[in-house]
mmCIF file of C-alpha atoms and ligand atoms in Angstrom:
data_model
loop_
_atom_site.group_PDB
_atom_site.id
_atom_site.type_symbol
_atom_site.label_atom_id
_atom_site.label_comp_id
_atom_site.label_asym_id
_atom_site.label_seq_id
_atom_site.Cartn_x
_atom_site.Cartn_y
_atom_site.Cartn_z
ATOM 1 C CA MET A 74 -145.855 -84.055 85.984
ATOM 2 C CA VAL A 75 -149.051 -83.550 84.062
ATOM 3 C CA LEU A 76 -149.008 -81.943 80.622
ATOM 4 C CA ASP A 77 -151.558 -79.315 81.607
ATOM 5 C CA GLY A 78 -149.788 -76.401 79.997
ATOM 6 C CA THR A 79 -147.713 -75.923 83.133
ATOM 7 C CA LEU A 80 -144.653 -77.516 81.489
ATOM 8 C CA ARG A 81 -141.753 -75.038 81.446
ATOM 9 C CA VAL A 82 -139.856 -75.720 78.229
ATOM 10 C CA VAL A 83 -136.555 -74.585 76.745
ATOM 11 C CA VAL A 84 -135.685 -75.315 73.106
ATOM 12 C CA LEU A 85 -132.115 -75.102 71.794
ATOM 13 C CA ALA A 86 -132.515 -74.116 68.151
ATOM 14 C CA GLY A 87 -130.297 -73.232 65.210
ATOM 15 C CA GLY A 88 -131.647 -72.194 61.830
ATOM 16 C CA VAL A 89 -134.470 -73.421 59.676
ATOM 17 C CA GLY A 90 -135.056 -76.914 61.135
ATOM 18 C CA GLY A 91 -134.825 -75.699 64.699
ATOM 19 C CA ALA A 92 -137.165 -72.812 63.971
ATOM 20 C CA LYS A 93 -139.814 -75.200 62.619
ATOM 21 C CA LEU A 94 -139.910 -77.269 65.804
ATOM 22 C CA ALA A 95 -139.829 -74.099 67.936
ATOM 23 C CA TYR A 96 -142.896 -72.942 66.005
ATOM 24 C CA GLY A 97 -144.720 -76.197 66.808
ATOM 25 C CA VAL A 98 -143.765 -75.985 70.499
ATOM 26 C CA ALA A 99 -144.841 -72.332 70.713
ATOM 27 C CA LYS A 100 -148.296 -73.372 69.521
ATOM 28 C CA GLN A 101 -148.697 -75.646 72.564
ATOM 29 C CA VAL A 102 -146.744 -74.150 75.447
ATOM 30 C CA ALA A 103 -147.822 -70.940 77.181
ATOM 31 C CA PRO A 104 -145.419 -68.156 76.090
ATOM 32 C CA GLN A 105 -144.388 -67.318 79.659
ATOM 33 C CA ARG A 106 -143.295 -70.964 80.039
ATOM 34 C CA LEU A 107 -141.269 -71.172 76.829
ATOM 35 C CA ALA A 108 -137.773 -69.945 76.002
ATOM 36 C CA ILE A 109 -135.941 -70.545 72.742
ATOM 37 C CA VAL A 110 -132.149 -70.425 73.065
ATOM 38 C CA GLY A 111 -130.712 -69.389 69.708
ATOM 39 C CA ASN A 112 -127.355 -70.025 68.052
ATOM 40 C CA VAL A 113 -125.084 -67.007 67.517
ATOM 41 C CA GLY A 114 -122.240 -68.929 65.864
ATOM 42 C CA ASP A 115 -123.530 -67.904 62.421
ATOM 43 C CA ASP A 116 -123.398 -64.209 63.319
ATOM 44 C CA PHE A 117 -121.148 -61.974 61.241
ATOM 45 C CA GLU A 118 -120.467 -58.401 60.242
ATOM 46 C CA HIS A 119 -121.478 -57.547 56.686
ATOM 47 C CA TYR A 120 -121.092 -54.017 55.268
ATOM 48 C CA GLY A 121 -120.780 -52.891 58.889
ATOM 49 C CA LEU A 122 -124.045 -54.550 59.928
ATOM 50 C CA HIS A 123 -124.201 -57.132 62.726
ATOM 51 C CA ILE A 124 -126.235 -60.004 61.282
ATOM 52 C CA SER A 125 -127.661 -62.817 63.445
ATOM 53 C CA PRO A 126 -129.149 -65.218 60.882
ATOM 54 C CA ASP A 127 -130.298 -68.003 63.203
ATOM 55 C CA LEU A 128 -131.887 -65.628 65.720
ATOM 56 C CA ASP A 129 -133.703 -63.909 62.850
ATOM 57 C CA THR A 130 -134.807 -67.206 61.297
ATOM 58 C CA VAL A 131 -136.384 -68.290 64.607
ATOM 59 C CA MET A 132 -137.861 -64.808 65.168
ATOM 60 C CA TYR A 133 -139.442 -64.555 61.725
ATOM 61 C CA THR A 134 -140.743 -68.124 61.948
ATOM 62 C CA LEU A 135 -142.356 -67.568 65.375
ATOM 63 C CA ALA A 136 -143.772 -64.266 64.097
ATOM 64 C CA GLY A 137 -145.282 -66.129 61.120
ATOM 65 C CA ILE A 138 -143.506 -63.959 58.532
ATOM 66 C CA ALA A 139 -140.640 -66.253 57.471
ATOM 67 C CA ASN A 140 -140.163 -67.067 53.807
ATOM 68 C CA PRO A 141 -141.858 -70.504 53.588
ATOM 69 C CA VAL A 142 -139.649 -71.651 50.701
ATOM 70 C CA THR A 143 -136.193 -70.844 52.060
ATOM 71 C CA GLY A 144 -137.103 -70.889 55.758
ATOM 72 C CA TRP A 145 -134.972 -67.759 56.293
ATOM 73 C CA GLY A 146 -135.688 -64.109 55.439
ATOM 74 C CA ILE A 147 -139.106 -62.474 55.253
ATOM 75 C CA GLU A 148 -141.942 -63.760 53.050
ATOM 76 C CA GLY A 149 -142.572 -61.483 50.066
ATOM 77 C CA ASP A 150 -139.439 -59.447 50.727
ATOM 78 C CA THR A 151 -137.857 -57.582 47.811
ATOM 79 C CA ARG A 152 -134.243 -57.301 46.627
ATOM 80 C CA GLN A 153 -133.931 -53.640 45.585
ATOM 81 C CA MET A 154 -131.015 -53.029 47.934
ATOM 82 C CA LEU A 155 -129.142 -56.072 46.577
ATOM 83 C CA GLU A 156 -129.769 -54.937 43.000
ATOM 84 C CA MET A 157 -128.319 -51.520 43.827
ATOM 85 C CA LEU A 158 -125.240 -53.156 45.379
ATOM 86 C CA ALA A 159 -124.781 -55.092 42.127
ATOM 87 C CA ARG A 160 -125.124 -51.831 40.183
ATOM 88 C CA TYR A 161 -122.168 -50.550 42.180
ATOM 89 C CA GLY A 162 -120.224 -53.601 41.047
ATOM 90 C CA GLU A 163 -120.638 -55.617 44.228
ATOM 91 C CA GLU A 164 -121.272 -59.357 44.266
ATOM 92 C CA PRO A 165 -124.162 -59.501 46.783
ATOM 93 C CA TRP A 166 -123.705 -63.155 47.860
ATOM 94 C CA PHE A 167 -125.658 -62.835 51.119
ATOM 95 C CA GLY A 168 -129.335 -62.344 50.268
ATOM 96 C CA ILE A 169 -130.515 -59.565 52.566
ATOM 97 C CA GLY A 170 -134.076 -58.524 51.681
ATOM 98 C CA ASP A 171 -135.255 -54.911 51.919
ATOM 99 C CA ARG A 172 -137.502 -55.560 54.940
ATOM 100 C CA ASP A 173 -134.909 -57.879 56.477
ATOM 101 C CA LEU A 174 -132.436 -54.978 56.231
ATOM 102 C CA ALA A 175 -134.425 -53.061 58.841
ATOM 103 C CA THR A 176 -133.683 -55.825 61.367
ATOM 104 C CA HIS A 177 -129.943 -55.575 60.734
ATOM 105 C CA LEU A 178 -129.952 -51.763 60.818
ATOM 106 C CA LEU A 179 -131.761 -51.647 64.178
ATOM 107 C CA ARG A 180 -129.730 -54.472 65.728
ATOM 108 C CA THR A 181 -126.495 -52.771 64.695
ATOM 109 C CA SER A 182 -127.672 -49.372 65.885
ATOM 110 C CA TRP A 183 -128.881 -50.658 69.273
ATOM 111 C CA LEU A 184 -125.744 -52.762 69.832
ATOM 112 C CA SER A 185 -123.524 -49.748 69.094
ATOM 113 C CA ALA A 186 -125.638 -47.766 71.601
ATOM 114 C CA GLY A 187 -124.453 -50.304 74.203
ATOM 115 C CA ARG A 188 -127.464 -52.603 74.398
ATOM 116 C CA SER A 189 -126.810 -56.349 74.684
ATOM 117 C CA LEU A 190 -127.759 -58.814 71.962
ATOM 118 C CA THR A 191 -130.236 -60.258 74.487
ATOM 119 C CA GLU A 192 -131.957 -56.867 74.895
ATOM 120 C CA VAL A 193 -131.873 -56.168 71.158
ATOM 121 C CA THR A 194 -133.357 -59.574 70.320
ATOM 122 C CA ALA A 195 -136.115 -59.167 72.923
ATOM 123 C CA ARG A 196 -137.082 -55.742 71.525
ATOM 124 C CA LEU A 197 -137.160 -56.923 67.911
ATOM 125 C CA ALA A 198 -139.094 -60.112 68.733
ATOM 126 C CA ALA A 199 -141.637 -58.291 70.911
ATOM 127 C CA ALA A 200 -142.243 -55.754 68.145
ATOM 128 C CA LEU A 201 -143.046 -58.645 65.784
ATOM 129 C CA GLY A 202 -145.496 -60.104 68.302
ATOM 130 C CA VAL A 203 -143.355 -63.034 69.419
ATOM 131 C CA ALA A 204 -144.645 -63.723 72.945
ATOM 132 C CA CYS A 205 -142.160 -66.328 74.194
ATOM 133 C CA ARG A 206 -138.544 -65.531 75.105
ATOM 134 C CA LEU A 207 -135.970 -65.685 72.291
ATOM 135 C CA LEU A 208 -132.576 -65.734 73.989
ATOM 136 C CA PRO A 209 -129.162 -65.614 72.302
ATOM 137 C CA ALA A 210 -126.997 -68.379 73.782
ATOM 138 C CA THR A 211 -124.457 -65.701 74.782
ATOM 139 C CA ASP A 212 -123.993 -61.935 74.527
ATOM 140 C CA GLY A 213 -120.273 -62.486 74.012
ATOM 141 C CA LEU A 214 -118.329 -63.367 70.897
ATOM 142 C CA LEU A 215 -118.622 -66.940 69.654
ATOM 143 C CA ARG A 216 -118.226 -67.404 65.903
ATOM 144 C CA THR A 217 -118.144 -70.681 63.974
ATOM 145 C CA MET A 218 -115.031 -71.001 61.792
ATOM 146 C CA VAL A 219 -114.579 -73.689 59.135
ATOM 147 C CA ASP A 220 -111.177 -74.984 57.981
ATOM 148 C CA THR A 221 -111.517 -76.182 54.392
ATOM 149 C CA ARG A 222 -109.021 -78.029 52.197
ATOM 150 C CA GLU A 223 -109.284 -75.799 49.121
ATOM 151 C CA LEU A 224 -109.937 -72.361 50.650
ATOM 152 C CA GLY A 225 -108.359 -72.507 54.099
ATOM 153 C CA THR A 226 -110.246 -71.043 57.062
ATOM 154 C CA LEU A 227 -113.635 -69.520 56.263
ATOM 155 C CA PRO A 228 -116.011 -67.674 58.585
ATOM 156 C CA PHE A 229 -119.258 -69.650 58.736
ATOM 157 C CA GLN A 230 -121.380 -67.600 56.303
ATOM 158 C CA GLU A 231 -118.599 -67.539 53.706
ATOM 159 C CA TYR A 232 -118.519 -71.348 53.880
ATOM 160 C CA PHE A 233 -122.264 -71.858 54.113
ATOM 161 C CA VAL A 234 -123.654 -69.191 51.757
ATOM 162 C CA ARG A 235 -120.870 -67.744 49.603
ATOM 163 C CA HIS A 236 -119.383 -71.159 48.839
ATOM 164 C CA ARG A 237 -122.686 -73.018 49.318
ATOM 165 C CA TRP A 238 -121.050 -75.421 51.789
ATOM 166 C CA GLN A 239 -119.260 -77.190 48.889
ATOM 167 C CA PRO A 240 -115.635 -76.928 50.136
ATOM 168 C CA ALA A 241 -114.565 -80.090 51.961
ATOM 169 C CA VAL A 242 -114.324 -79.406 55.686
ATOM 170 C CA GLU A 243 -111.317 -80.499 57.716
ATOM 171 C CA ARG A 244 -112.141 -78.870 61.033
ATOM 172 C CA ILE A 245 -114.751 -76.724 62.750
ATOM 173 C CA TRP A 246 -113.631 -74.399 65.527
ATOM 174 C CA PHE A 247 -114.861 -71.306 67.314
ATOM 175 C CA ARG A 248 -113.527 -67.781 67.536
ATOM 176 C CA ARG A 249 -114.507 -66.772 71.060
ATOM 177 C CA ALA A 250 -114.217 -63.982 73.585
ATOM 178 C CA GLY A 251 -116.227 -63.426 76.751
ATOM 179 C CA CYS A 252 -118.828 -65.930 75.640
ATOM 180 C CA ASP A 253 -120.550 -66.795 78.898
ATOM 181 C CA VAL A 254 -124.062 -68.129 79.311
ATOM 182 C CA THR A 255 -126.343 -65.136 79.879
ATOM 183 C CA PRO A 256 -128.244 -64.883 83.191
ATOM 184 C CA GLN A 257 -131.487 -65.154 81.223
ATOM 185 C CA VAL A 258 -130.424 -68.428 79.585
ATOM 186 C CA ARG A 259 -129.108 -69.794 82.889
ATOM 187 C CA GLN A 260 -132.418 -69.085 84.629
ATOM 188 C CA ALA A 261 -134.487 -70.538 81.762
ATOM 189 C CA VAL A 262 -132.455 -73.763 81.562
ATOM 190 C CA GLU A 263 -132.334 -74.245 85.348
ATOM 191 C CA GLN A 264 -136.100 -73.755 85.657
ATOM 192 C CA ALA A 265 -137.039 -75.864 82.644
ATOM 193 C CA ASP A 266 -139.031 -79.041 83.239
ATOM 194 C CA LEU A 267 -138.125 -80.157 79.716
ATOM 195 C CA LEU A 268 -135.198 -79.244 77.463
ATOM 196 C CA ILE A 269 -135.591 -79.940 73.747
ATOM 197 C CA ILE A 270 -132.639 -79.948 71.355
ATOM 198 C CA ALA A 271 -134.304 -79.053 68.033
ATOM 199 C CA PRO A 272 -133.504 -80.822 64.723
ATOM 200 C CA SER A 273 -130.654 -78.470 63.872
ATOM 201 C CA ASN A 274 -127.191 -79.331 62.634
ATOM 202 C CA PRO A 275 -125.378 -80.908 65.610
ATOM 203 C CA LEU A 276 -121.977 -79.505 64.578
ATOM 204 C CA LEU A 277 -122.912 -76.126 63.112
ATOM 205 C CA SER A 278 -125.988 -75.061 65.098
ATOM 206 C CA ILE A 279 -126.322 -76.962 68.370
ATOM 207 C CA GLY A 280 -122.558 -77.377 68.844
ATOM 208 C CA PRO A 281 -121.965 -73.598 69.008
ATOM 209 C CA ILE A 282 -124.736 -73.290 71.623
ATOM 210 C CA LEU A 283 -123.131 -75.995 73.791
ATOM 211 C CA GLU A 284 -119.722 -74.341 73.260
ATOM 212 C CA VAL A 285 -120.812 -71.260 75.208
ATOM 213 C CA ASP A 286 -118.819 -71.168 78.472
ATOM 214 C CA GLY A 287 -120.826 -73.021 81.106
ATOM 215 C CA MET A 288 -123.628 -74.191 78.802
ATOM 216 C CA ARG A 289 -122.738 -77.894 78.605
ATOM 217 C CA GLU A 290 -122.484 -78.147 82.404
ATOM 218 C CA LEU A 291 -125.738 -76.232 82.801
ATOM 219 C CA VAL A 292 -127.551 -78.644 80.481
ATOM 220 C CA ALA A 293 -125.889 -81.758 81.946
ATOM 221 C CA LYS A 294 -126.709 -80.990 85.587
ATOM 222 C CA ARG A 295 -130.416 -80.360 85.011
ATOM 223 C CA ARG A 296 -132.734 -82.770 86.750
ATOM 224 C CA GLY A 297 -135.517 -82.700 84.123
ATOM 225 C CA PRO A 298 -135.357 -84.651 80.854
ATOM 226 C CA CYS A 299 -133.569 -83.486 77.728
ATOM 227 C CA ILE A 300 -134.818 -84.789 74.377
ATOM 228 C CA VAL A 301 -132.994 -84.365 71.070
ATOM 229 C CA VAL A 302 -134.846 -84.501 67.753
ATOM 230 C CA SER A 303 -132.636 -85.887 64.996
ATOM 231 C CA PRO A 304 -132.116 -83.518 62.028
ATOM 232 C CA PHE A 305 -131.569 -86.525 59.788
ATOM 233 C CA VAL A 306 -134.193 -88.400 57.766
ATOM 234 C CA GLY A 307 -133.146 -91.588 56.053
ATOM 235 C CA GLY A 308 -129.545 -90.894 57.113
ATOM 236 C CA ARG A 309 -129.602 -87.650 55.155
ATOM 237 C CA ALA A 310 -129.835 -84.035 56.316
ATOM 238 C CA VAL A 311 -133.251 -82.577 55.548
ATOM 239 C CA LYS A 312 -131.537 -79.334 54.568
ATOM 240 C CA GLY A 313 -127.959 -78.103 54.474
ATOM 241 C CA PRO A 314 -124.604 -79.794 54.858
ATOM 242 C CA ALA A 315 -125.128 -81.936 57.972
ATOM 243 C CA ASP A 316 -124.628 -85.346 56.353
ATOM 244 C CA LYS A 317 -121.864 -84.138 53.958
ATOM 245 C CA LEU A 318 -120.053 -82.690 56.988
ATOM 246 C CA MET A 319 -120.369 -85.893 58.977
ATOM 247 C CA ARG A 320 -118.781 -87.839 56.134
ATOM 248 C CA GLU A 321 -115.974 -85.277 55.729
ATOM 249 C CA LEU A 322 -115.313 -85.368 59.469
ATOM 250 C CA SER A 323 -115.880 -89.152 59.536
ATOM 251 C CA LEU A 324 -118.553 -88.867 62.212
ATOM 252 C CA ASP A 325 -121.339 -91.403 62.531
ATOM 253 C CA PHE A 326 -124.768 -89.802 62.584
ATOM 254 C CA SER A 327 -126.899 -92.878 62.791
ATOM 255 C CA PRO A 328 -129.256 -92.696 65.761
ATOM 256 C CA ARG A 329 -126.491 -94.417 67.734
ATOM 257 C CA GLY A 330 -123.930 -91.825 66.580
ATOM 258 C CA LEU A 331 -126.232 -88.924 67.367
ATOM 259 C CA ALA A 332 -126.861 -90.240 70.883
ATOM 260 C CA GLN A 333 -123.089 -90.534 71.353
ATOM 261 C CA PHE A 334 -122.556 -86.964 70.131
ATOM 262 C CA TYR A 335 -124.915 -85.758 72.862
ATOM 263 C CA ALA A 336 -123.751 -88.319 75.441
ATOM 264 C CA GLY A 337 -124.239 -87.162 79.012
ATOM 265 C CA LEU A 338 -126.829 -84.579 78.010
ATOM 266 C CA ILE A 339 -129.870 -86.426 76.698
ATOM 267 C CA ASP A 340 -132.566 -88.729 78.092
ATOM 268 C CA GLY A 341 -134.318 -89.457 74.820
ATOM 269 C CA LEU A 342 -133.804 -89.350 71.069
ATOM 270 C CA VAL A 343 -136.535 -88.787 68.470
ATOM 271 C CA ILE A 344 -135.840 -90.276 65.030
ATOM 272 C CA ASP A 345 -137.718 -90.662 61.790
ATOM 273 C CA GLU A 346 -139.309 -93.986 60.791
ATOM 274 C CA SER A 347 -136.853 -94.136 57.882
ATOM 275 C CA ASP A 348 -133.990 -94.517 60.377
ATOM 276 C CA ALA A 349 -135.598 -97.241 62.454
ATOM 277 C CA SER A 350 -133.350 -99.895 60.859
ATOM 278 C CA ALA A 351 -130.143 -97.845 61.294
ATOM 279 C CA PRO A 352 -127.883 -98.606 64.299
ATOM 280 C CA GLN A 353 -129.775 -97.625 67.435
ATOM 281 C CA PRO A 354 -128.259 -96.270 70.676
ATOM 282 C CA GLU A 355 -127.845 -98.595 73.650
ATOM 283 C CA GLY A 356 -129.303 -97.181 76.819
ATOM 284 C CA THR A 357 -131.009 -94.094 75.355
ATOM 285 C CA PRO A 358 -134.772 -94.424 74.818
ATOM 286 C CA VAL A 359 -135.798 -93.730 71.213
ATOM 287 C CA LEU A 360 -139.129 -92.422 69.938
ATOM 288 C CA ILE A 361 -139.713 -93.360 66.317
ATOM 289 C CA THR A 362 -142.128 -91.120 64.421
ATOM 290 C CA GLN A 363 -142.342 -88.864 61.356
ATOM 291 C CA THR A 364 -139.906 -86.015 61.879
ATOM 292 C CA LEU A 365 -140.186 -84.338 58.461
ATOM 293 C CA MET A 366 -141.974 -81.012 59.006
ATOM 294 C CA ALA A 367 -143.397 -79.918 55.660
ATOM 295 C CA SER A 368 -146.547 -78.205 56.942
ATOM 296 C CA ALA A 369 -147.526 -76.192 60.000
ATOM 297 C CA ALA A 370 -149.581 -79.192 61.093
ATOM 298 C CA ASP A 371 -146.446 -81.375 60.932
ATOM 299 C CA LYS A 372 -144.600 -78.924 63.178
ATOM 300 C CA VAL A 373 -147.397 -78.909 65.739
ATOM 301 C CA ARG A 374 -147.857 -82.690 65.656
ATOM 302 C CA LEU A 375 -144.135 -83.456 66.087
ATOM 303 C CA ALA A 376 -143.789 -80.872 68.839
ATOM 304 C CA GLY A 377 -146.835 -82.361 70.569
ATOM 305 C CA GLU A 378 -145.299 -85.838 70.498
ATOM 306 C CA VAL A 379 -142.012 -84.530 71.913
ATOM 307 C CA LEU A 380 -143.805 -82.589 74.662
ATOM 308 C CA ALA A 381 -145.941 -85.597 75.599
ATOM 309 C CA TRP A 382 -142.893 -87.900 75.688
ATOM 310 C CA GLY A 383 -141.020 -85.308 77.709
ATOM 311 C CA GLY A 384 -143.919 -85.219 80.152
ATOM 312 C CA GLU A 385 -143.679 -89.005 80.577
ATOM 313 C CA LEU A 386 -139.875 -89.040 80.927
ATOM 314 C CA ALA A 387 -140.151 -86.379 83.604
ATOM 315 C CA GLU A 388 -142.501 -88.508 85.719
HETATM 316 N N1 FO1 B 249 -128.858 -68.706 53.458
HETATM 317 C C1 FO1 B 249 -128.498 -68.948 52.166
HETATM 318 O O1 FO1 B 249 -128.254 -70.114 51.829
HETATM 319 N N2 FO1 B 249 -128.393 -67.920 51.251
HETATM 320 C C2 FO1 B 249 -128.635 -66.637 51.572
HETATM 321 O O2 FO1 B 249 -128.525 -65.743 50.718
HETATM 322 C C3 FO1 B 249 -129.052 -66.355 52.918
HETATM 323 C C4 FO1 B 249 -129.377 -65.051 53.310
HETATM 324 C C5 FO1 B 249 -129.849 -64.850 54.629
HETATM 325 C C6 FO1 B 249 -130.265 -63.584 55.033
HETATM 326 C C7 FO1 B 249 -130.736 -63.383 56.326
HETATM 327 C C8 FO1 B 249 -130.807 -64.452 57.211
HETATM 328 O O3 FO1 B 249 -131.292 -64.267 58.465
HETATM 329 C C9 FO1 B 249 -130.404 -65.746 56.827
HETATM 330 C C10 FO1 B 249 -129.924 -65.936 55.533
HETATM 331 N N3 FO1 B 249 -129.532 -67.223 55.110
HETATM 332 C C11 FO1 B 249 -129.142 -67.447 53.833
HETATM 333 C C12 FO1 B 249 -129.564 -68.373 56.056
HETATM 334 C C13 FO1 B 249 -128.297 -68.302 56.878
HETATM 335 O O4 FO1 B 249 -127.176 -68.544 56.066
HETATM 336 C C14 FO1 B 249 -128.261 -69.289 58.060
HETATM 337 O O5 FO1 B 249 -127.037 -69.137 58.661
HETATM 338 C C15 FO1 B 249 -128.501 -70.735 57.622
HETATM 339 O O6 FO1 B 249 -129.872 -70.905 57.620
HETATM 340 C C16 FO1 B 249 -127.822 -71.724 58.566
HETATM 341 O O7 FO1 B 249 -128.440 -71.702 59.823
#
């Protein structure tokens, strides 16, 4: 297969790290040939609003309006609503900006009018000028739950944001109901020449995508290559709790451990130069490069390398 822009690509992405690579891919793949499958395990209800943080992080990033410092939320957004909540005596632990609030209001309103999360996400993304498909992994219920030693079971955002992922984790599990792969995701994955697993947290972002009923089989039976980009640099998570979690759950996330986590699904692993001397996988080809994406140029360069490698693996 020649990389002449005819490559049909699907990216599995979680939050900030996944959104960065998705941005780089979207700069090089024609929008009608690109679908981003987003994690819904972080979704939660907050003051009656249905919030989909990872879908919004990818959407804002692809739309070019994401907060460049945090990676989530809208650049330049204000916090008047949060300040008013505090005035009422609330402890506004989840930082919803005033512009960001419009996203949650519309999503909640459209969902309660009977529209699917897939339809809602497509309408919001299109309105922001996002040309490629942004597809929730499922329209059903699949929520990441975290069992912690000190505080018992916490819904994901309570663990991640309210308690700043400090409580030691004993187990991650999923509250689920009717969480099938959507027809849109099935079609995109089946038709994809290349599947990219973005550098998102394997347990908290990619795991919940693969947990969707039918997703793991769908990914495993594809004929085209699947490449995973490691979210670790120098054995550490670039952002968030990934490495702390691995230690708490005594999981090995060296390149060898990461390849084992995705065993049966991947044809290639992309790691950072700083992990070249860590234990390497047997039998899975490894591309060693710079995976830290600090600038837009980094995102485009890394995505270009992954796309080119994918093109070769698909030969
Ligand atoms: N992450 C935080 O660490 N603190 C926040 O206050 C916060 C608010 C927030 C608001 C909207 C949104 O779409 C995402 C937000 N996130 C926040 C990120 C969110 O917790 C994601 O789940 C993480 O990025 C993990 O993927």
